[in-house]
Amino acid sequence: TYDDFDGNSIDPLRWGISDPSGIASVSGGFLHVDSPPNLDPNPWLHLTLPQQLYGDFGIMLSFQNFSYDSPPIQLGDSPSISLQASWYDSDTRYEAFVVRVVRSNGDVFFSNYAPSSSDGEEASTTSTEGKLFLLRRGSTYQMGYDDGTQTVILQTFEGGWTGEVSLDLMSSTGFDG
């Protein structure tokens, strides 16, 4: 699946769309996510690929102009963009993800395979553009980023789920917009 966001709105034939705060727009070949400060609740966008992914796959999400007015006030108020594969096994939700997020102690790339891996991996960053990627080859997952200066695999998890997965792209502007 490829989407260059070349129209004037998110294509509902390519994505399941949840944008309750109306923060998403499309123009100039880009998906824009922006909101005014103090929009309550924390504004977010959630795009879901309508079909399940099977077998080996590689997903890359490019981003530009990742910026914010001030660091988050509290946990959960953070501006972020993430790429996530998720599935259920025996009524337990699992996910492999990589995220570019703002934390009170600085900006980071973060990845995890949850709930199987208790500790995720993170790397500090100052990049405002780059790429997030998530790969699955057999039962091995790799999550990482390219910030324009280097490509980094944050985490490799072996022995992971090999069945069908859902793919989600998510973004939040945080409480301060």
Short mmCIF file of N, CA and C in Angstrom, two decimals:
data_model
loop_
_atom_site.label_atom_id
_atom_site.label_comp_id
_atom_site.label_asym_id
_atom_site.label_seq_id
_atom_site.Cartn_x
_atom_site.Cartn_y
_atom_site.Cartn_z
N THR A 1 0.85 -1.18 0.00
CA THR A 1 0.00 0.00 0.00
C THR A 1 0.89 1.23 0.00
N TYR A 2 0.57 2.16 -0.86
CA TYR A 2 1.33 3.40 -0.96
C TYR A 2 0.33 4.55 -0.96
N ASP A 3 0.64 5.60 -0.22
CA ASP A 3 -0.20 6.79 -0.25
C ASP A 3 0.70 8.01 -0.21
N ASP A 4 0.62 8.81 -1.25
CA ASP A 4 1.41 10.03 -1.29
C ASP A 4 0.57 11.25 -0.92
N PHE A 5 -0.66 11.03 -0.45
CA PHE A 5 -1.55 12.10 0.01
C PHE A 5 -1.61 13.22 -1.03
N ASP A 6 -1.92 12.82 -2.28
CA ASP A 6 -1.91 13.78 -3.38
C ASP A 6 -3.24 14.48 -3.61
N GLY A 7 -4.28 14.15 -2.88
CA GLY A 7 -5.57 14.81 -3.06
C GLY A 7 -5.72 15.97 -2.08
N ASN A 8 -6.97 16.25 -1.73
CA ASN A 8 -7.23 17.32 -0.76
C ASN A 8 -7.88 16.80 0.51
N SER A 9 -7.91 15.45 0.64
CA SER A 9 -8.42 14.83 1.87
C SER A 9 -7.85 13.42 1.98
N ILE A 10 -7.94 12.84 3.16
CA ILE A 10 -7.47 11.47 3.37
C ILE A 10 -8.39 10.53 2.59
N ASP A 11 -7.82 9.61 1.85
CA ASP A 11 -8.58 8.70 1.01
C ASP A 11 -9.24 7.62 1.88
N PRO A 12 -10.58 7.65 2.02
CA PRO A 12 -11.26 6.66 2.87
C PRO A 12 -11.24 5.24 2.30
N LEU A 13 -10.85 5.08 1.02
CA LEU A 13 -10.70 3.74 0.46
C LEU A 13 -9.37 3.12 0.85
N ARG A 14 -8.40 3.94 1.25
CA ARG A 14 -7.09 3.45 1.69
C ARG A 14 -6.97 3.35 3.20
N TRP A 15 -7.74 4.16 3.92
CA TRP A 15 -7.58 4.25 5.38
C TRP A 15 -8.91 4.27 6.09
N GLY A 16 -8.95 3.61 7.26
CA GLY A 16 -10.00 3.87 8.23
C GLY A 16 -9.56 5.12 8.97
N ILE A 17 -10.44 6.08 9.14
CA ILE A 17 -10.05 7.39 9.66
C ILE A 17 -10.79 7.70 10.95
N SER A 18 -10.03 8.07 11.98
CA SER A 18 -10.62 8.59 13.21
C SER A 18 -9.90 9.90 13.53
N ASP A 19 -10.61 10.99 13.40
CA ASP A 19 -10.06 12.33 13.62
C ASP A 19 -11.11 13.16 14.36
N PRO A 20 -11.38 12.79 15.63
CA PRO A 20 -12.50 13.43 16.35
C PRO A 20 -12.33 14.93 16.58
N SER A 21 -11.10 15.42 16.59
CA SER A 21 -10.89 16.86 16.81
C SER A 21 -10.69 17.64 15.52
N GLY A 22 -10.71 16.94 14.37
CA GLY A 22 -10.56 17.62 13.09
C GLY A 22 -9.19 18.26 12.91
N ILE A 23 -8.12 17.57 13.31
CA ILE A 23 -6.79 18.16 13.25
C ILE A 23 -6.03 17.81 11.97
N ALA A 24 -6.58 16.92 11.12
CA ALA A 24 -5.87 16.48 9.92
C ALA A 24 -6.34 17.24 8.69
N SER A 25 -5.40 17.48 7.79
CA SER A 25 -5.70 18.04 6.48
C SER A 25 -4.68 17.49 5.49
N VAL A 26 -5.00 17.56 4.21
CA VAL A 26 -4.10 17.09 3.17
C VAL A 26 -3.93 18.20 2.15
N SER A 27 -2.67 18.50 1.81
CA SER A 27 -2.37 19.46 0.73
C SER A 27 -0.92 19.31 0.32
N GLY A 28 -0.65 19.60 -0.93
CA GLY A 28 0.71 19.59 -1.44
C GLY A 28 1.42 18.26 -1.31
N GLY A 29 0.68 17.15 -1.30
CA GLY A 29 1.29 15.83 -1.16
C GLY A 29 1.65 15.45 0.26
N PHE A 30 1.11 16.16 1.24
CA PHE A 30 1.41 15.88 2.64
C PHE A 30 0.14 15.77 3.46
N LEU A 31 0.20 14.93 4.47
CA LEU A 31 -0.82 14.86 5.51
C LEU A 31 -0.36 15.79 6.62
N HIS A 32 -1.15 16.77 6.96
CA HIS A 32 -0.81 17.74 8.01
C HIS A 32 -1.63 17.43 9.26
N VAL A 33 -1.00 17.51 10.41
CA VAL A 33 -1.69 17.33 11.69
C VAL A 33 -1.33 18.53 12.55
N ASP A 34 -2.33 19.33 12.90
CA ASP A 34 -2.08 20.56 13.66
C ASP A 34 -3.35 20.91 14.43
N SER A 35 -3.19 21.56 15.56
CA SER A 35 -4.35 22.00 16.34
C SER A 35 -3.99 23.25 17.12
N PRO A 36 -5.01 24.01 17.51
CA PRO A 36 -4.74 25.16 18.37
C PRO A 36 -4.40 24.70 19.79
N PRO A 37 -3.70 25.53 20.57
CA PRO A 37 -3.40 25.16 21.96
C PRO A 37 -4.67 24.97 22.79
N ASN A 38 -4.53 24.17 23.82
CA ASN A 38 -5.57 23.95 24.82
C ASN A 38 -6.83 23.32 24.27
N LEU A 39 -6.71 22.58 23.17
CA LEU A 39 -7.85 21.84 22.65
C LEU A 39 -8.03 20.61 23.54
N ASP A 40 -9.17 20.46 24.13
CA ASP A 40 -9.40 19.38 25.07
C ASP A 40 -10.49 18.47 24.51
N PRO A 41 -10.35 17.16 24.49
CA PRO A 41 -9.23 16.41 25.04
C PRO A 41 -8.02 16.47 24.11
N ASN A 42 -6.94 15.85 24.55
CA ASN A 42 -5.71 15.81 23.76
C ASN A 42 -6.04 15.37 22.34
N PRO A 43 -5.87 16.25 21.33
CA PRO A 43 -6.27 15.92 19.96
C PRO A 43 -5.35 14.87 19.32
N TRP A 44 -5.95 13.95 18.59
CA TRP A 44 -5.21 12.88 17.95
C TRP A 44 -5.85 12.48 16.64
N LEU A 45 -5.06 11.85 15.79
CA LEU A 45 -5.49 11.29 14.51
C LEU A 45 -5.08 9.83 14.51
N HIS A 46 -5.98 8.97 14.02
CA HIS A 46 -5.70 7.54 13.95
C HIS A 46 -6.13 7.05 12.58
N LEU A 47 -5.17 6.58 11.79
CA LEU A 47 -5.45 5.99 10.48
C LEU A 47 -5.16 4.50 10.56
N THR A 48 -6.07 3.68 10.06
CA THR A 48 -5.91 2.23 10.06
C THR A 48 -6.00 1.71 8.64
N LEU A 49 -5.02 0.90 8.26
CA LEU A 49 -5.07 0.26 6.96
C LEU A 49 -6.23 -0.73 6.99
N PRO A 50 -7.17 -0.67 6.01
CA PRO A 50 -8.37 -1.52 6.07
C PRO A 50 -8.08 -3.02 5.98
N GLN A 51 -7.04 -3.40 5.26
CA GLN A 51 -6.74 -4.83 5.13
C GLN A 51 -5.67 -5.24 6.13
N GLN A 52 -5.69 -6.51 6.49
CA GLN A 52 -4.68 -7.08 7.39
C GLN A 52 -3.40 -7.33 6.60
N LEU A 53 -2.27 -7.30 7.27
CA LEU A 53 -0.99 -7.63 6.65
C LEU A 53 -0.62 -9.06 7.03
N TYR A 54 -0.09 -9.80 6.06
CA TYR A 54 0.32 -11.19 6.27
C TYR A 54 1.77 -11.34 5.85
N GLY A 55 2.45 -12.34 6.40
CA GLY A 55 3.81 -12.65 5.97
C GLY A 55 4.80 -11.54 6.31
N ASP A 56 5.86 -11.49 5.53
CA ASP A 56 6.89 -10.48 5.74
C ASP A 56 6.40 -9.13 5.22
N PHE A 57 6.77 -8.06 5.91
CA PHE A 57 6.41 -6.73 5.44
C PHE A 57 7.39 -5.69 5.97
N GLY A 58 7.41 -4.58 5.29
CA GLY A 58 8.19 -3.42 5.71
C GLY A 58 7.36 -2.18 5.50
N ILE A 59 7.22 -1.36 6.51
CA ILE A 59 6.43 -0.14 6.45
C ILE A 59 7.32 1.03 6.82
N MET A 60 7.25 2.10 6.03
CA MET A 60 8.03 3.29 6.32
C MET A 60 7.09 4.50 6.31
N LEU A 61 7.25 5.36 7.29
CA LEU A 61 6.45 6.57 7.41
C LEU A 61 7.40 7.76 7.46
N SER A 62 7.32 8.62 6.45
CA SER A 62 8.15 9.83 6.41
C SER A 62 7.41 10.96 7.10
N PHE A 63 8.16 11.83 7.79
CA PHE A 63 7.55 12.99 8.41
C PHE A 63 8.44 14.21 8.23
N GLN A 64 7.82 15.38 8.25
CA GLN A 64 8.53 16.66 8.14
C GLN A 64 7.90 17.67 9.08
N ASN A 65 8.66 18.68 9.44
CA ASN A 65 8.18 19.80 10.25
C ASN A 65 7.55 19.35 11.56
N PHE A 66 8.15 18.36 12.21
CA PHE A 66 7.66 17.93 13.52
C PHE A 66 8.08 19.00 14.53
N SER A 67 7.13 19.74 15.01
CA SER A 67 7.46 20.84 15.93
C SER A 67 6.32 21.03 16.92
N TYR A 68 6.60 21.80 17.96
CA TYR A 68 5.62 22.05 19.00
C TYR A 68 5.98 23.36 19.69
N ASP A 69 5.01 23.94 20.38
CA ASP A 69 5.23 25.23 21.02
C ASP A 69 5.92 25.13 22.37
N SER A 70 5.61 24.08 23.14
CA SER A 70 6.23 23.92 24.45
C SER A 70 6.22 22.44 24.83
N PRO A 71 7.15 22.01 25.70
CA PRO A 71 7.17 20.61 26.13
C PRO A 71 5.86 20.24 26.83
N PRO A 72 5.54 18.93 26.88
CA PRO A 72 4.30 18.51 27.51
C PRO A 72 4.24 18.85 28.99
N ILE A 73 3.04 19.19 29.45
CA ILE A 73 2.82 19.52 30.85
C ILE A 73 2.73 18.25 31.68
N GLN A 74 2.06 17.24 31.15
CA GLN A 74 1.91 15.99 31.88
C GLN A 74 1.94 14.82 30.91
N LEU A 75 2.17 13.62 31.43
CA LEU A 75 2.21 12.42 30.62
C LEU A 75 0.90 12.28 29.84
N GLY A 76 0.99 11.97 28.58
CA GLY A 76 -0.20 11.83 27.76
C GLY A 76 -0.52 13.08 26.97
N ASP A 77 0.15 14.18 27.26
CA ASP A 77 -0.06 15.43 26.53
C ASP A 77 0.98 15.64 25.44
N SER A 78 1.73 14.63 25.12
CA SER A 78 2.89 14.76 24.25
C SER A 78 2.55 14.76 22.77
N PRO A 79 3.13 15.71 22.02
CA PRO A 79 3.05 15.60 20.57
C PRO A 79 3.79 14.34 20.12
N SER A 80 3.21 13.61 19.16
CA SER A 80 3.82 12.36 18.73
C SER A 80 3.34 11.96 17.35
N ILE A 81 4.12 11.08 16.73
CA ILE A 81 3.70 10.41 15.50
C ILE A 81 4.20 8.98 15.62
N SER A 82 3.35 8.00 15.29
CA SER A 82 3.76 6.61 15.49
C SER A 82 3.28 5.70 14.37
N LEU A 83 3.99 4.60 14.26
CA LEU A 83 3.70 3.54 13.31
C LEU A 83 3.59 2.27 14.14
N GLN A 84 2.47 1.53 13.98
CA GLN A 84 2.20 0.42 14.88
C GLN A 84 1.56 -0.75 14.14
N ALA A 85 2.03 -1.96 14.43
CA ALA A 85 1.36 -3.19 14.01
C ALA A 85 0.78 -3.81 15.27
N SER A 86 -0.47 -4.25 15.21
CA SER A 86 -1.09 -4.82 16.41
C SER A 86 -1.90 -6.07 16.06
N TRP A 87 -2.12 -6.91 17.07
CA TRP A 87 -2.86 -8.15 16.90
C TRP A 87 -3.32 -8.65 18.26
N TYR A 88 -4.24 -9.60 18.22
CA TYR A 88 -4.74 -10.25 19.45
C TYR A 88 -4.36 -11.72 19.42
N ASP A 89 -3.92 -12.22 20.55
CA ASP A 89 -3.64 -13.64 20.72
C ASP A 89 -4.16 -14.03 22.09
N SER A 90 -5.13 -14.95 22.12
CA SER A 90 -5.75 -15.39 23.38
C SER A 90 -6.26 -14.19 24.18
N ASP A 91 -6.98 -13.30 23.52
CA ASP A 91 -7.60 -12.12 24.13
C ASP A 91 -6.60 -11.11 24.70
N THR A 92 -5.33 -11.25 24.36
CA THR A 92 -4.33 -10.27 24.79
C THR A 92 -3.91 -9.45 23.59
N ARG A 93 -3.89 -8.13 23.76
CA ARG A 93 -3.48 -7.24 22.68
C ARG A 93 -1.96 -7.10 22.70
N TYR A 94 -1.37 -7.29 21.53
CA TYR A 94 0.07 -7.12 21.35
C TYR A 94 0.30 -6.02 20.33
N GLU A 95 1.48 -5.41 20.39
CA GLU A 95 1.81 -4.41 19.39
C GLU A 95 3.32 -4.27 19.28
N ALA A 96 3.74 -4.00 18.06
CA ALA A 96 5.12 -3.62 17.78
C ALA A 96 5.03 -2.21 17.24
N PHE A 97 5.78 -1.27 17.80
CA PHE A 97 5.63 0.11 17.35
C PHE A 97 6.93 0.89 17.46
N VAL A 98 6.96 1.98 16.71
CA VAL A 98 8.03 2.97 16.80
C VAL A 98 7.35 4.34 16.77
N VAL A 99 7.86 5.26 17.59
CA VAL A 99 7.21 6.56 17.73
C VAL A 99 8.25 7.67 17.84
N ARG A 100 7.94 8.81 17.29
CA ARG A 100 8.71 10.06 17.50
C ARG A 100 7.86 10.86 18.46
N VAL A 101 8.39 11.13 19.66
CA VAL A 101 7.56 11.72 20.71
C VAL A 101 8.34 12.78 21.47
N VAL A 102 7.60 13.73 22.02
CA VAL A 102 8.16 14.77 22.89
C VAL A 102 7.88 14.35 24.32
N ARG A 103 8.90 14.33 25.14
CA ARG A 103 8.74 14.02 26.56
C ARG A 103 9.22 15.22 27.36
N SER A 104 8.87 15.26 28.61
CA SER A 104 9.27 16.40 29.44
C SER A 104 10.78 16.53 29.56
N ASN A 105 11.50 15.40 29.39
CA ASN A 105 12.96 15.44 29.48
C ASN A 105 13.62 15.52 28.11
N GLY A 106 12.85 15.72 27.04
CA GLY A 106 13.42 15.88 25.71
C GLY A 106 12.71 15.04 24.66
N ASP A 107 13.13 15.24 23.43
CA ASP A 107 12.55 14.55 22.28
C ASP A 107 13.24 13.20 22.09
N VAL A 108 12.47 12.17 21.74
CA VAL A 108 13.04 10.84 21.54
C VAL A 108 12.34 10.10 20.42
N PHE A 109 13.06 9.12 19.88
CA PHE A 109 12.47 8.03 19.12
C PHE A 109 12.35 6.89 20.12
N PHE A 110 11.23 6.17 20.10
CA PHE A 110 10.99 5.11 21.07
C PHE A 110 10.37 3.92 20.35
N SER A 111 10.74 2.70 20.73
CA SER A 111 10.14 1.52 20.14
C SER A 111 9.89 0.48 21.22
N ASN A 112 8.96 -0.43 20.93
CA ASN A 112 8.69 -1.52 21.85
C ASN A 112 7.91 -2.62 21.15
N TYR A 113 8.00 -3.81 21.68
CA TYR A 113 7.19 -4.96 21.30
C TYR A 113 6.45 -5.32 22.58
N ALA A 114 5.18 -5.00 22.66
CA ALA A 114 4.46 -5.08 23.93
C ALA A 114 3.26 -6.02 23.83
N PRO A 115 2.86 -6.70 24.90
CA PRO A 115 3.42 -6.61 26.23
C PRO A 115 4.58 -7.55 26.49
N SER A 116 5.08 -8.27 25.49
CA SER A 116 6.15 -9.26 25.72
C SER A 116 7.47 -8.65 26.16
N SER A 117 7.79 -7.47 25.69
CA SER A 117 9.04 -6.82 26.05
C SER A 117 8.73 -5.71 27.04
N SER A 118 9.24 -5.84 28.25
CA SER A 118 8.87 -4.87 29.29
C SER A 118 9.56 -3.53 29.11
N ASP A 119 10.74 -3.53 28.51
CA ASP A 119 11.47 -2.29 28.34
C ASP A 119 11.61 -1.99 26.86
N GLY A 120 11.20 -0.79 26.48
CA GLY A 120 11.40 -0.36 25.11
C GLY A 120 12.79 0.23 24.96
N GLU A 121 13.10 0.65 23.76
CA GLU A 121 14.38 1.28 23.47
C GLU A 121 14.10 2.70 23.00
N GLU A 122 14.98 3.63 23.36
CA GLU A 122 14.80 5.00 22.92
C GLU A 122 16.13 5.65 22.60
N ALA A 123 16.05 6.71 21.79
CA ALA A 123 17.22 7.49 21.43
C ALA A 123 16.81 8.95 21.38
N SER A 124 17.63 9.82 21.97
CA SER A 124 17.35 11.26 21.95
C SER A 124 17.48 11.78 20.53
N THR A 125 16.73 12.85 20.23
CA THR A 125 16.77 13.42 18.90
C THR A 125 16.45 14.91 18.94
N THR A 126 16.87 15.60 17.93
CA THR A 126 16.46 16.98 17.70
C THR A 126 15.88 17.12 16.30
N SER A 127 15.74 16.00 15.58
CA SER A 127 15.28 16.04 14.20
C SER A 127 13.82 16.47 14.10
N THR A 128 13.54 17.25 13.09
CA THR A 128 12.17 17.65 12.80
C THR A 128 11.63 16.92 11.58
N GLU A 129 12.47 16.11 10.95
CA GLU A 129 12.02 15.31 9.82
C GLU A 129 12.78 14.00 9.82
N GLY A 130 12.22 13.01 9.14
CA GLY A 130 12.86 11.71 9.08
C GLY A 130 11.87 10.64 8.67
N LYS A 131 12.19 9.41 9.03
CA LYS A 131 11.36 8.27 8.69
C LYS A 131 11.30 7.32 9.87
N LEU A 132 10.14 6.78 10.11
CA LEU A 132 9.95 5.69 11.06
C LEU A 132 9.80 4.42 10.23
N PHE A 133 10.31 3.29 10.71
CA PHE A 133 10.09 2.05 9.98
C PHE A 133 9.83 0.89 10.93
N LEU A 134 9.06 -0.06 10.42
CA LEU A 134 8.72 -1.28 11.13
C LEU A 134 8.81 -2.42 10.12
N LEU A 135 9.64 -3.41 10.41
CA LEU A 135 9.85 -4.55 9.53
C LEU A 135 9.50 -5.85 10.24
N ARG A 136 8.94 -6.79 9.47
CA ARG A 136 8.76 -8.15 10.00
C ARG A 136 9.26 -9.12 8.95
N ARG A 137 10.19 -9.97 9.37
CA ARG A 137 10.70 -11.05 8.53
C ARG A 137 10.56 -12.33 9.35
N GLY A 138 9.63 -13.19 8.92
CA GLY A 138 9.35 -14.39 9.71
C GLY A 138 8.81 -13.97 11.06
N SER A 139 9.49 -14.38 12.13
CA SER A 139 9.05 -14.03 13.48
C SER A 139 9.92 -12.94 14.10
N THR A 140 10.72 -12.25 13.26
CA THR A 140 11.60 -11.19 13.75
C THR A 140 11.05 -9.83 13.37
N TYR A 141 10.92 -8.97 14.37
CA TYR A 141 10.47 -7.59 14.16
C TYR A 141 11.64 -6.64 14.39
N GLN A 142 11.73 -5.62 13.55
CA GLN A 142 12.71 -4.55 13.76
C GLN A 142 11.99 -3.22 13.66
N MET A 143 12.25 -2.35 14.62
CA MET A 143 11.66 -1.03 14.66
C MET A 143 12.79 0.00 14.75
N GLY A 144 12.67 1.08 13.98
CA GLY A 144 13.73 2.07 14.02
C GLY A 144 13.36 3.35 13.30
N TYR A 145 14.39 4.13 12.99
CA TYR A 145 14.19 5.43 12.36
C TYR A 145 15.38 5.80 11.52
N ASP A 146 15.16 6.76 10.64
CA ASP A 146 16.22 7.41 9.88
C ASP A 146 15.98 8.90 10.08
N ASP A 147 16.95 9.60 10.66
CA ASP A 147 16.77 11.03 10.94
C ASP A 147 17.48 11.91 9.91
N GLY A 148 17.89 11.31 8.78
CA GLY A 148 18.57 12.07 7.75
C GLY A 148 20.08 12.00 7.86
N THR A 149 20.59 11.64 9.03
CA THR A 149 22.03 11.49 9.20
C THR A 149 22.43 10.04 9.39
N GLN A 150 21.50 9.23 9.88
CA GLN A 150 21.78 7.81 10.10
C GLN A 150 20.49 7.02 10.17
N THR A 151 20.59 5.74 9.84
CA THR A 151 19.48 4.80 10.01
C THR A 151 19.80 3.96 11.24
N VAL A 152 18.84 3.90 12.17
CA VAL A 152 19.07 3.22 13.44
C VAL A 152 17.97 2.20 13.69
N ILE A 153 18.37 0.97 13.95
CA ILE A 153 17.42 -0.05 14.41
C ILE A 153 17.39 0.07 15.93
N LEU A 154 16.30 0.59 16.46
CA LEU A 154 16.17 0.75 17.91
C LEU A 154 16.02 -0.58 18.62
N GLN A 155 15.26 -1.47 17.99
CA GLN A 155 14.95 -2.72 18.68
C GLN A 155 14.72 -3.84 17.68
N THR A 156 15.23 -5.00 18.00
CA THR A 156 14.95 -6.23 17.27
C THR A 156 14.34 -7.21 18.25
N PHE A 157 13.20 -7.77 17.87
CA PHE A 157 12.53 -8.74 18.73
C PHE A 157 12.36 -10.03 17.93
N GLU A 158 12.91 -11.12 18.43
CA GLU A 158 12.81 -12.41 17.75
C GLU A 158 11.78 -13.29 18.44
N GLY A 159 11.14 -14.15 17.67
CA GLY A 159 10.13 -15.05 18.22
C GLY A 159 8.78 -14.38 18.33
N GLY A 160 8.53 -13.37 17.49
CA GLY A 160 7.27 -12.63 17.52
C GLY A 160 6.15 -13.29 16.74
N TRP A 161 5.02 -12.66 16.78
CA TRP A 161 3.80 -13.11 16.11
C TRP A 161 4.01 -13.18 14.61
N THR A 162 3.56 -14.27 13.97
CA THR A 162 3.71 -14.42 12.52
C THR A 162 2.37 -14.38 11.80
N GLY A 163 1.28 -14.23 12.53
CA GLY A 163 -0.05 -14.18 11.92
C GLY A 163 -0.39 -12.79 11.39
N GLU A 164 -1.64 -12.61 11.07
CA GLU A 164 -2.10 -11.33 10.49
C GLU A 164 -2.03 -10.21 11.52
N VAL A 165 -1.74 -9.01 11.03
CA VAL A 165 -1.65 -7.83 11.89
C VAL A 165 -2.41 -6.67 11.27
N SER A 166 -2.82 -5.74 12.11
CA SER A 166 -3.41 -4.47 11.67
C SER A 166 -2.31 -3.43 11.68
N LEU A 167 -2.36 -2.50 10.74
CA LEU A 167 -1.38 -1.42 10.68
C LEU A 167 -2.07 -0.10 11.01
N ASP A 168 -1.47 0.66 11.92
CA ASP A 168 -2.01 1.95 12.33
C ASP A 168 -0.95 3.03 12.23
N LEU A 169 -1.36 4.21 11.80
CA LEU A 169 -0.57 5.43 11.86
C LEU A 169 -1.29 6.35 12.81
N MET A 170 -0.58 6.88 13.78
CA MET A 170 -1.23 7.73 14.77
C MET A 170 -0.41 8.99 15.01
N SER A 171 -1.11 10.07 15.31
CA SER A 171 -0.42 11.31 15.62
C SER A 171 -1.25 12.09 16.64
N SER A 172 -0.54 12.76 17.53
CA SER A 172 -1.19 13.64 18.50
C SER A 172 -0.45 14.97 18.48
N THR A 173 -1.19 16.06 18.59
CA THR A 173 -0.54 17.37 18.64
C THR A 173 -0.23 17.77 20.08
N GLY A 174 -0.71 17.00 21.05
CA GLY A 174 -0.49 17.35 22.43
C GLY A 174 -1.43 18.45 22.86
N PHE A 175 -1.51 18.66 24.16
CA PHE A 175 -2.44 19.64 24.72
C PHE A 175 -2.15 21.07 24.26
N ASP A 176 -0.86 21.37 24.03
CA ASP A 176 -0.49 22.72 23.62
C ASP A 176 -0.55 22.97 22.13
N GLY A 177 -1.02 21.98 21.36
CA GLY A 177 -1.18 22.17 19.92
C GLY A 177 0.08 22.08 19.12
#
